[in-house]
mmCIF file of C-alpha atoms and ligand atoms in Angstrom:
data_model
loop_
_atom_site.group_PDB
_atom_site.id
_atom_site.type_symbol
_atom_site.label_atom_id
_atom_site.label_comp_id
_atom_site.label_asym_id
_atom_site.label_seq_id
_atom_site.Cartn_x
_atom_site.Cartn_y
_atom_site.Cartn_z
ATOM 1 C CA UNK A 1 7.575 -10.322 -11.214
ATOM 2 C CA UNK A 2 3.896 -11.804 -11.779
ATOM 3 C CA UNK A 3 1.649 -8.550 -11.978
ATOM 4 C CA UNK A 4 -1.790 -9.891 -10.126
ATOM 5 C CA UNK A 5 -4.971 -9.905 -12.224
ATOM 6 C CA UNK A 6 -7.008 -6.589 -12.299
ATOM 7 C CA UNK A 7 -10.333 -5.945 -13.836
ATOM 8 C CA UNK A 8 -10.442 -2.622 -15.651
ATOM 9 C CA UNK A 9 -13.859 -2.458 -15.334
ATOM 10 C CA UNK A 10 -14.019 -2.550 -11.910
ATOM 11 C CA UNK A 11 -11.335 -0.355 -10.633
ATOM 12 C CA UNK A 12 -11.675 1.837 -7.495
ATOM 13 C CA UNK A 13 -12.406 5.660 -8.511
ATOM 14 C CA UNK A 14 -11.118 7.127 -5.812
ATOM 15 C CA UNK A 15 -8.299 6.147 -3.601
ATOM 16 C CA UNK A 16 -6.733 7.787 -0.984
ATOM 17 C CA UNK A 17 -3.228 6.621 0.724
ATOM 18 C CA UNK A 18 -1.638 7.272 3.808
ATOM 19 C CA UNK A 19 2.009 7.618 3.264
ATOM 20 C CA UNK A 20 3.539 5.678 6.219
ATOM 21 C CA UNK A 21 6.855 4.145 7.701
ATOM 22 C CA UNK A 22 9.467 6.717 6.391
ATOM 23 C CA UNK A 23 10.713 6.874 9.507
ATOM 24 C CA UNK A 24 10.760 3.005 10.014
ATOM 25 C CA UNK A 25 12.715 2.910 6.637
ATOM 26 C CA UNK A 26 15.246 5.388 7.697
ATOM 27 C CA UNK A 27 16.185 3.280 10.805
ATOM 28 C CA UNK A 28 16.424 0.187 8.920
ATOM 29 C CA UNK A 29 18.791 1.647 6.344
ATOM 30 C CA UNK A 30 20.841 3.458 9.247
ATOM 31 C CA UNK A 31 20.051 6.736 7.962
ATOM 32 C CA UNK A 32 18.873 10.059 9.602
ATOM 33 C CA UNK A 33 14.903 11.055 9.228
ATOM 34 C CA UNK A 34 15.375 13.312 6.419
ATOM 35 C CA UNK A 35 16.698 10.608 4.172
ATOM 36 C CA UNK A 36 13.424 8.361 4.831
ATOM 37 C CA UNK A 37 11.129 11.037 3.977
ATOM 38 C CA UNK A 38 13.057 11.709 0.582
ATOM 39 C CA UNK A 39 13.446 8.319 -0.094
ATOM 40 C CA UNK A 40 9.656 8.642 0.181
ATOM 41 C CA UNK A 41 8.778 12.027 -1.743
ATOM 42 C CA UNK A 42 10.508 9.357 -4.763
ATOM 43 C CA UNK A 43 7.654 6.548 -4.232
ATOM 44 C CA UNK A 44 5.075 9.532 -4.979
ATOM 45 C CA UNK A 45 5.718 8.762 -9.256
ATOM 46 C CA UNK A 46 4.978 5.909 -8.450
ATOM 47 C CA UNK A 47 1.677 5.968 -7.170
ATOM 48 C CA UNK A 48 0.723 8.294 -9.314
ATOM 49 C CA UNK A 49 2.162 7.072 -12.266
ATOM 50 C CA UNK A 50 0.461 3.532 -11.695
ATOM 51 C CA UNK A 51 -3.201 5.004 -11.132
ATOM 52 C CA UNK A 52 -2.986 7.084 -13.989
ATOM 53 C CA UNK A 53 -1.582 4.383 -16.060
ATOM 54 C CA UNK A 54 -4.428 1.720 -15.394
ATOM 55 C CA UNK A 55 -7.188 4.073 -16.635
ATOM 56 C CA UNK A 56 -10.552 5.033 -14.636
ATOM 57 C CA UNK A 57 -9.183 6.084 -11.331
ATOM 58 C CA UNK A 58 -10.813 9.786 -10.953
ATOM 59 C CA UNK A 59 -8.607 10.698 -8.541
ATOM 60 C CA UNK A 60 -5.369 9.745 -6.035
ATOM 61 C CA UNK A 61 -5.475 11.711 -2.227
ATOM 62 C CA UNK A 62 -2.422 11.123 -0.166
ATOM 63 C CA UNK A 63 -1.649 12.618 3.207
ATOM 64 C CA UNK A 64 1.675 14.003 3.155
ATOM 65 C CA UNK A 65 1.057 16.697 6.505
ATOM 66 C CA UNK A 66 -1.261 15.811 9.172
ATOM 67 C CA UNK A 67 -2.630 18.339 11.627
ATOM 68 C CA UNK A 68 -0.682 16.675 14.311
ATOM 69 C CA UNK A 69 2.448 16.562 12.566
ATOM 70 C CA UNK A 70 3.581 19.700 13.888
ATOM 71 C CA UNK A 71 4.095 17.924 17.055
ATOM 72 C CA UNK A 72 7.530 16.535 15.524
ATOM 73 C CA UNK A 73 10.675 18.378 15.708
ATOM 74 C CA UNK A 74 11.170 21.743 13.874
ATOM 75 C CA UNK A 75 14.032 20.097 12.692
ATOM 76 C CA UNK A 76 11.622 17.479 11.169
ATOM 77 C CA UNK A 77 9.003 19.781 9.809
ATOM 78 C CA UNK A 78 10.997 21.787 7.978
ATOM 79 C CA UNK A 79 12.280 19.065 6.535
ATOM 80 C CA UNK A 80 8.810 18.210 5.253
ATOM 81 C CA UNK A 81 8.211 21.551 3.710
ATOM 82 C CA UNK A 82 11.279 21.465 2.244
ATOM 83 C CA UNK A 83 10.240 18.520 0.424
ATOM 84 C CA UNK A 84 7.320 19.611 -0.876
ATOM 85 C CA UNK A 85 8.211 22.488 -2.447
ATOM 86 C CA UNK A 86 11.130 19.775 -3.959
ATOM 87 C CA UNK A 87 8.520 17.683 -5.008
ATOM 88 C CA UNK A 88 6.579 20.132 -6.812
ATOM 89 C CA UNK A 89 9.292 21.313 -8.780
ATOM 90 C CA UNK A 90 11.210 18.597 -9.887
ATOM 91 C CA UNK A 91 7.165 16.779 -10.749
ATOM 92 C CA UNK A 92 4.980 19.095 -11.898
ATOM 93 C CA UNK A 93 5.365 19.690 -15.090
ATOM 94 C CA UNK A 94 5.571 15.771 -15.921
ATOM 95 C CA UNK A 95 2.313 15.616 -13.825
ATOM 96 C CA UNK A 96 0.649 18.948 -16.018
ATOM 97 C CA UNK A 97 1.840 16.688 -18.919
ATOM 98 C CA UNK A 98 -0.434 14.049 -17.953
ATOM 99 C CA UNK A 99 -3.405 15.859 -17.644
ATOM 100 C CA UNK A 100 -3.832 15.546 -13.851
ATOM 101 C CA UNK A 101 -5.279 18.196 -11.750
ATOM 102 C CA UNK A 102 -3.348 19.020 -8.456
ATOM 103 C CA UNK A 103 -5.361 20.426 -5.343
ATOM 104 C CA UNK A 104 -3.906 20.597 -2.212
ATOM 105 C CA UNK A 105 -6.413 20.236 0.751
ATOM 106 C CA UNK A 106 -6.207 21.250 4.654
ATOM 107 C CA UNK A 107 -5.557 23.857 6.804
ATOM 108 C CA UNK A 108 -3.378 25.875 4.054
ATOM 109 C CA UNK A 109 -3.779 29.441 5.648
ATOM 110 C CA UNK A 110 -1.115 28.446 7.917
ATOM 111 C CA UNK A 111 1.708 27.697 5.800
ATOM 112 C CA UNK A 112 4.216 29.096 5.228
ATOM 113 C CA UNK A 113 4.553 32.433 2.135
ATOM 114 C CA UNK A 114 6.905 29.840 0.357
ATOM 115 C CA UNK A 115 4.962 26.379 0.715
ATOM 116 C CA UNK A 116 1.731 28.756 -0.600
ATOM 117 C CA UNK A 117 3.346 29.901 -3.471
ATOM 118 C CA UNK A 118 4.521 26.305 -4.749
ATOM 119 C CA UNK A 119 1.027 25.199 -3.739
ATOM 120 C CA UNK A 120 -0.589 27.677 -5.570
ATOM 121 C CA UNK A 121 1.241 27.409 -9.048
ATOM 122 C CA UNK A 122 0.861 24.040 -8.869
ATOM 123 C CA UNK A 123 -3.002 24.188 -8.452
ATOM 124 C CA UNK A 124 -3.181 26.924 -11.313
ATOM 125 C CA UNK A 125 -1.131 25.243 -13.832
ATOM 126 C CA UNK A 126 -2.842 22.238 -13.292
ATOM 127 C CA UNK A 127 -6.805 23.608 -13.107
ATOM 128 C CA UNK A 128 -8.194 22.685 -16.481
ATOM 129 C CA UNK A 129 -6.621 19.057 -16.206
ATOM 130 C CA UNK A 130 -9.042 16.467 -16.816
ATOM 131 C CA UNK A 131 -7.638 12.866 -16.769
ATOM 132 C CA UNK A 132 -6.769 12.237 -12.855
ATOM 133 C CA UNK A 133 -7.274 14.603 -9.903
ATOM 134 C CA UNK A 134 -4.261 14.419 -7.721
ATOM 135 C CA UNK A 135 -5.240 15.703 -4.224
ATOM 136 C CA UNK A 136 -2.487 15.993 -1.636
ATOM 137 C CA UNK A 137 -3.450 16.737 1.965
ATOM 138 C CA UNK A 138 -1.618 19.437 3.219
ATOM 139 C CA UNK A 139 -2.160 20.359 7.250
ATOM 140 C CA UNK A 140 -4.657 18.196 7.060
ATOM 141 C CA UNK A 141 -7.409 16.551 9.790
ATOM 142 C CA UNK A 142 -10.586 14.978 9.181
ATOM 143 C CA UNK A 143 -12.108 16.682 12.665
ATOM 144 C CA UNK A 144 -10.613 20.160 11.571
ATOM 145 C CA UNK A 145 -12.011 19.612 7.747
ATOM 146 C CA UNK A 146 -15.753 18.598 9.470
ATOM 147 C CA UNK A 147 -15.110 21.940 11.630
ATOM 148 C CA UNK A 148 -14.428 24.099 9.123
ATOM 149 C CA UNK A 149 -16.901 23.020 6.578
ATOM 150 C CA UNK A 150 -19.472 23.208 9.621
ATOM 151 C CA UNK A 151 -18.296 26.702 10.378
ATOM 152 C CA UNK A 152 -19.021 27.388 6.663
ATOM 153 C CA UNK A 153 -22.106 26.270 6.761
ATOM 154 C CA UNK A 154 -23.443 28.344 9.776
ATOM 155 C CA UNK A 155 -21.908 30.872 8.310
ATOM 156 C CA UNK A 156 -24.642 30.589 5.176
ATOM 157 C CA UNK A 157 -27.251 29.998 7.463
ATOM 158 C CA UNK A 158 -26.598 33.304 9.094
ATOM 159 C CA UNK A 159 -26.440 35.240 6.272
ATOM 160 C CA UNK A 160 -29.619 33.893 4.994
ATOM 161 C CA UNK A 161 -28.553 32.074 1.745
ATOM 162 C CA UNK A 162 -28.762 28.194 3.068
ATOM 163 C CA UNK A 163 -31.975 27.182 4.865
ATOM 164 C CA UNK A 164 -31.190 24.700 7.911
ATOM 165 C CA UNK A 165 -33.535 22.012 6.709
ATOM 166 C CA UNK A 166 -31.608 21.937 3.460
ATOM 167 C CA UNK A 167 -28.632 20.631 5.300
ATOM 168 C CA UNK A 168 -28.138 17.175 4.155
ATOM 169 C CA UNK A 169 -25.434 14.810 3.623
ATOM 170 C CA UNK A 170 -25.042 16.075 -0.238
ATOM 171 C CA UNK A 171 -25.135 19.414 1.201
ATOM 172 C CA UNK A 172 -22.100 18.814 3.635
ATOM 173 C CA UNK A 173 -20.309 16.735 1.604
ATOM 174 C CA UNK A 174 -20.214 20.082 -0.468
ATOM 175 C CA UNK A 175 -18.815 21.963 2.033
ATOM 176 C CA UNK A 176 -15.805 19.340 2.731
ATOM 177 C CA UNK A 177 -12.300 20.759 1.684
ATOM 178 C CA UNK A 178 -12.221 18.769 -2.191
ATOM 179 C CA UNK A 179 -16.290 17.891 -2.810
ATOM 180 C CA UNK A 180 -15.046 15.740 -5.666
ATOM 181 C CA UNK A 181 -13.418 12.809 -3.497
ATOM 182 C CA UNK A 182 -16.305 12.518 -0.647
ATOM 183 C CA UNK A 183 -16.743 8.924 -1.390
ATOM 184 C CA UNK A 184 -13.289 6.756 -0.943
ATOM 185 C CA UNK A 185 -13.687 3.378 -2.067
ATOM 186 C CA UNK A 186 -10.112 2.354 -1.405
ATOM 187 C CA UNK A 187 -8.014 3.471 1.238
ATOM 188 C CA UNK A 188 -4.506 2.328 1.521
ATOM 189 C CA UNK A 189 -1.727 2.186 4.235
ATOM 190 C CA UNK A 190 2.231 1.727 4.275
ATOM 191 C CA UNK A 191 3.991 0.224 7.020
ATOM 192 C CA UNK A 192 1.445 -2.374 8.858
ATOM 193 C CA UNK A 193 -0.195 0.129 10.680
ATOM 194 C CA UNK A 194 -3.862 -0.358 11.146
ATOM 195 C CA UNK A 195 -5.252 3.228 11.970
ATOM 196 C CA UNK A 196 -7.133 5.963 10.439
ATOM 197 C CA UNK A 197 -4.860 8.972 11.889
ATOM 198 C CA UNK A 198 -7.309 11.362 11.676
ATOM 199 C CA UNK A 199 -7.341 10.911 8.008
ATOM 200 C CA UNK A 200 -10.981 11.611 5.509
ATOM 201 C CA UNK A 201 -12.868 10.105 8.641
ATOM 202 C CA UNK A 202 -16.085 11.704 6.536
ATOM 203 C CA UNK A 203 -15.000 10.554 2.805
ATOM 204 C CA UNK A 204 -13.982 6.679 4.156
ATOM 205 C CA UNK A 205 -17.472 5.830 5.415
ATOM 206 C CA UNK A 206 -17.820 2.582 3.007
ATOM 207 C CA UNK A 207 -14.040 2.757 2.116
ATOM 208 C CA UNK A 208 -12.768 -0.896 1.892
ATOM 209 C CA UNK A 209 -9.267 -0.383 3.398
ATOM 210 C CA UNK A 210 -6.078 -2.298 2.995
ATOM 211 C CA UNK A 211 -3.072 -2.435 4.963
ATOM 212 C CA UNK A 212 0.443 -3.618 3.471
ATOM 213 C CA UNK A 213 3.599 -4.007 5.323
ATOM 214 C CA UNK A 214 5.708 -2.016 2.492
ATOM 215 C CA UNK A 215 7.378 0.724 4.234
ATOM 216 C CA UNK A 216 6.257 4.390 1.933
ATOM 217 C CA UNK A 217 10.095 4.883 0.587
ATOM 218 C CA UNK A 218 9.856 0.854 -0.834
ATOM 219 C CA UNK A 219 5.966 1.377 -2.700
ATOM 220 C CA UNK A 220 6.205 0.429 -6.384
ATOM 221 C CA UNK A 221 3.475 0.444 -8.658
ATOM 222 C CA UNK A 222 3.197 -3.506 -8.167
ATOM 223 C CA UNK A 223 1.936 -2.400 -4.384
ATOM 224 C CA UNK A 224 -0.890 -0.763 -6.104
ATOM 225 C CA UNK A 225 -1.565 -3.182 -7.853
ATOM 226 C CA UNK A 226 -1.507 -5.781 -5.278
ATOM 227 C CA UNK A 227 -3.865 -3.230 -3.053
ATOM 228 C CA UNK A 228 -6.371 -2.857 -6.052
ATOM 229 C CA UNK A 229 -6.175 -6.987 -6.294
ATOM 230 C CA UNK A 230 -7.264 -7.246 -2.652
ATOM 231 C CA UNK A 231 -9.909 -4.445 -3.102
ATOM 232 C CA UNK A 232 -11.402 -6.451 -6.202
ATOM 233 C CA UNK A 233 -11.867 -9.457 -4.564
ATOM 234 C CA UNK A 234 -13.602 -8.016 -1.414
ATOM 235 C CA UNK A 235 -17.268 -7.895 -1.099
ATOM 236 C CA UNK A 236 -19.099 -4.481 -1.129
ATOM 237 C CA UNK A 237 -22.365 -4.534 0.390
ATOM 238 C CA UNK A 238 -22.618 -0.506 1.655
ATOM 239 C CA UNK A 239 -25.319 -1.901 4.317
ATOM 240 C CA UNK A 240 -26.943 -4.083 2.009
ATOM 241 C CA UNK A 241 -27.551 -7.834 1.982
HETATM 242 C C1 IPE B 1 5.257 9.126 7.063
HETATM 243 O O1 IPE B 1 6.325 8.502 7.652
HETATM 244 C C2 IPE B 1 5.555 10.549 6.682
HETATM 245 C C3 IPE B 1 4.785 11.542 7.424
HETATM 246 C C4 IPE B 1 4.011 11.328 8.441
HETATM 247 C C5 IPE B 1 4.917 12.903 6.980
HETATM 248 P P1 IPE B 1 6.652 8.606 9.210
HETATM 249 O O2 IPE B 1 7.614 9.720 9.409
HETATM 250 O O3 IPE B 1 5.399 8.692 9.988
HETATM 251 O O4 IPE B 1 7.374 7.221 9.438
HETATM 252 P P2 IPE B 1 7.323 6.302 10.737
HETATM 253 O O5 IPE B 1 5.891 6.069 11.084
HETATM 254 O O6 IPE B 1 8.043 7.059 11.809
HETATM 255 O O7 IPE B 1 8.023 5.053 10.345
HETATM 256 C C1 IPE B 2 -0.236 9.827 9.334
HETATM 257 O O1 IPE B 2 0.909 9.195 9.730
HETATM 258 C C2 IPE B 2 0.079 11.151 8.689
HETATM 259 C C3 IPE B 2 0.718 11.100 7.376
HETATM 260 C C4 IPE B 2 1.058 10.026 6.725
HETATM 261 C C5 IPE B 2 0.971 12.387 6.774
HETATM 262 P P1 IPE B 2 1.527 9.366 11.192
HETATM 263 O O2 IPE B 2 2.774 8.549 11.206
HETATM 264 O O3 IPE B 2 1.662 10.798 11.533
HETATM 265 O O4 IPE B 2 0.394 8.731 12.112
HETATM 266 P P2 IPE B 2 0.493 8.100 13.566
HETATM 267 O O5 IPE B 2 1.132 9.130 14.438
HETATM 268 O O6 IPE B 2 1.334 6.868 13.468
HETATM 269 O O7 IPE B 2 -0.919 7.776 13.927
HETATM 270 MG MG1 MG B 3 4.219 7.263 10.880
#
């Protein structure tokens, strides 16, 4: 397999992936749900593996729970949560290994005791990390993360410690759920699909986005690589001639 030419020097520093097509995959391979979305907690290394590999990528976000997921069966969601609590243990010590810090982002106060306390060693163990900074969104929605850090932000005004004409686009990017990633500059998606989902709609402002057809469970690191190719030869001009 030819790997495609990528500049070190130029690589994206933060990219964020939406985990898609488990479902699709599943189907294909005439297996239940469940299977596609384990088949796809497996293609996880791999994306993480390949961006902290290449060097110079600050950090990796992928949306593994959308706000609107919930709207699937409980069958399904549990499922999910299951998963999770899978993936951190059978990952994160390989992960603490590698120096990469783990923050989970979203509405978290609504999980469940057990998916908190997974979440929560995983964050601590990992805190001091400084090579990579894996962020996984959790319950996660761009409108609820602009609500919330809006909410947080009257709440400062009201209390007297934030003056409203000091609200500025630094200032609310500060307030956003992990500060650290508030400029994407590549955003990836699995399975064809050409929408946001209610994904980072704050953080993907000048984002250069690529689709690829790979359903999540297939992703190797030579997708990445292929994405990173694409986002290399693109043309940033962030409004600019
Ligand atoms: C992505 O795969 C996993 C999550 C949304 C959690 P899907 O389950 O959305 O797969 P498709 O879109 O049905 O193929
Ligand atoms: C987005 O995928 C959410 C995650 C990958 C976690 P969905 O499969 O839920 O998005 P839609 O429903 O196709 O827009
Ligand atoms: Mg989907």
């Amino acid at each position: 397999m030819t790997l495609p030419e990528i500049d070190k020097e130029r690589l994206p520093k933060n990219v964020a992936i939406i985990m898609d097509g488990n479902g699709r995959w599943a189907k294909k391979h005439g297996v239940g749900r469940a299977a596609g979305h384990e088949a796809g907690a497996k293609s996880v290394r791999a994306a993480v593996e390949a961006c902290r590999q290449l060097g110079g990528i600050k950090s990796l976000t992928l949306y593994a729970f959308s706000t609107e997921n919930w709207r699937r069966s409980k069958v399904e969601v549990e499922t999910l949560f299951r998963l999770l609590s899978k993936y951190i243990k059978i990952e994160i010590d390989n992960i603490h290994k590698e120096n990469i810090r783990v923050v989970f982002m979203g509405r978290l106060g609504a999980l469940s005791a057990r998916a908190l306390r997974d979440i929560n060693y995983s964050m601590e163990l990992t805190k001091n990390n400084t090579a990579m900074l894996l962020c996984i969104a959790m319950n996660y929605g761009a409108r609820a993360e602009i609500t919330d850090a809006t909410q947080a932000i009257a709440a400062e005004v009201r209390a007297g410690t934030l003056q409203v004409e000091d609200i500025d686009e630094a200032c609310f990017a500060r307030h956003l759920y992990a500060p650290e990633i508030s400029d994407v500059d590549l955003m990836i998606r699995t399975s064809g699909e050409m929408r946001i989902s209610n994904f980072l709609l704050w953080q993907l402002s000048y984002a250069e986005l690529v689709p690829l057809p790979v359903l999540w469970p297939d992703f190797r690191k030579q997708h990445l690589y292929e994405a990173i190719a694409e986002y290399q030869a693109r043309s940033r001009r962030f409004g600019g001639r």
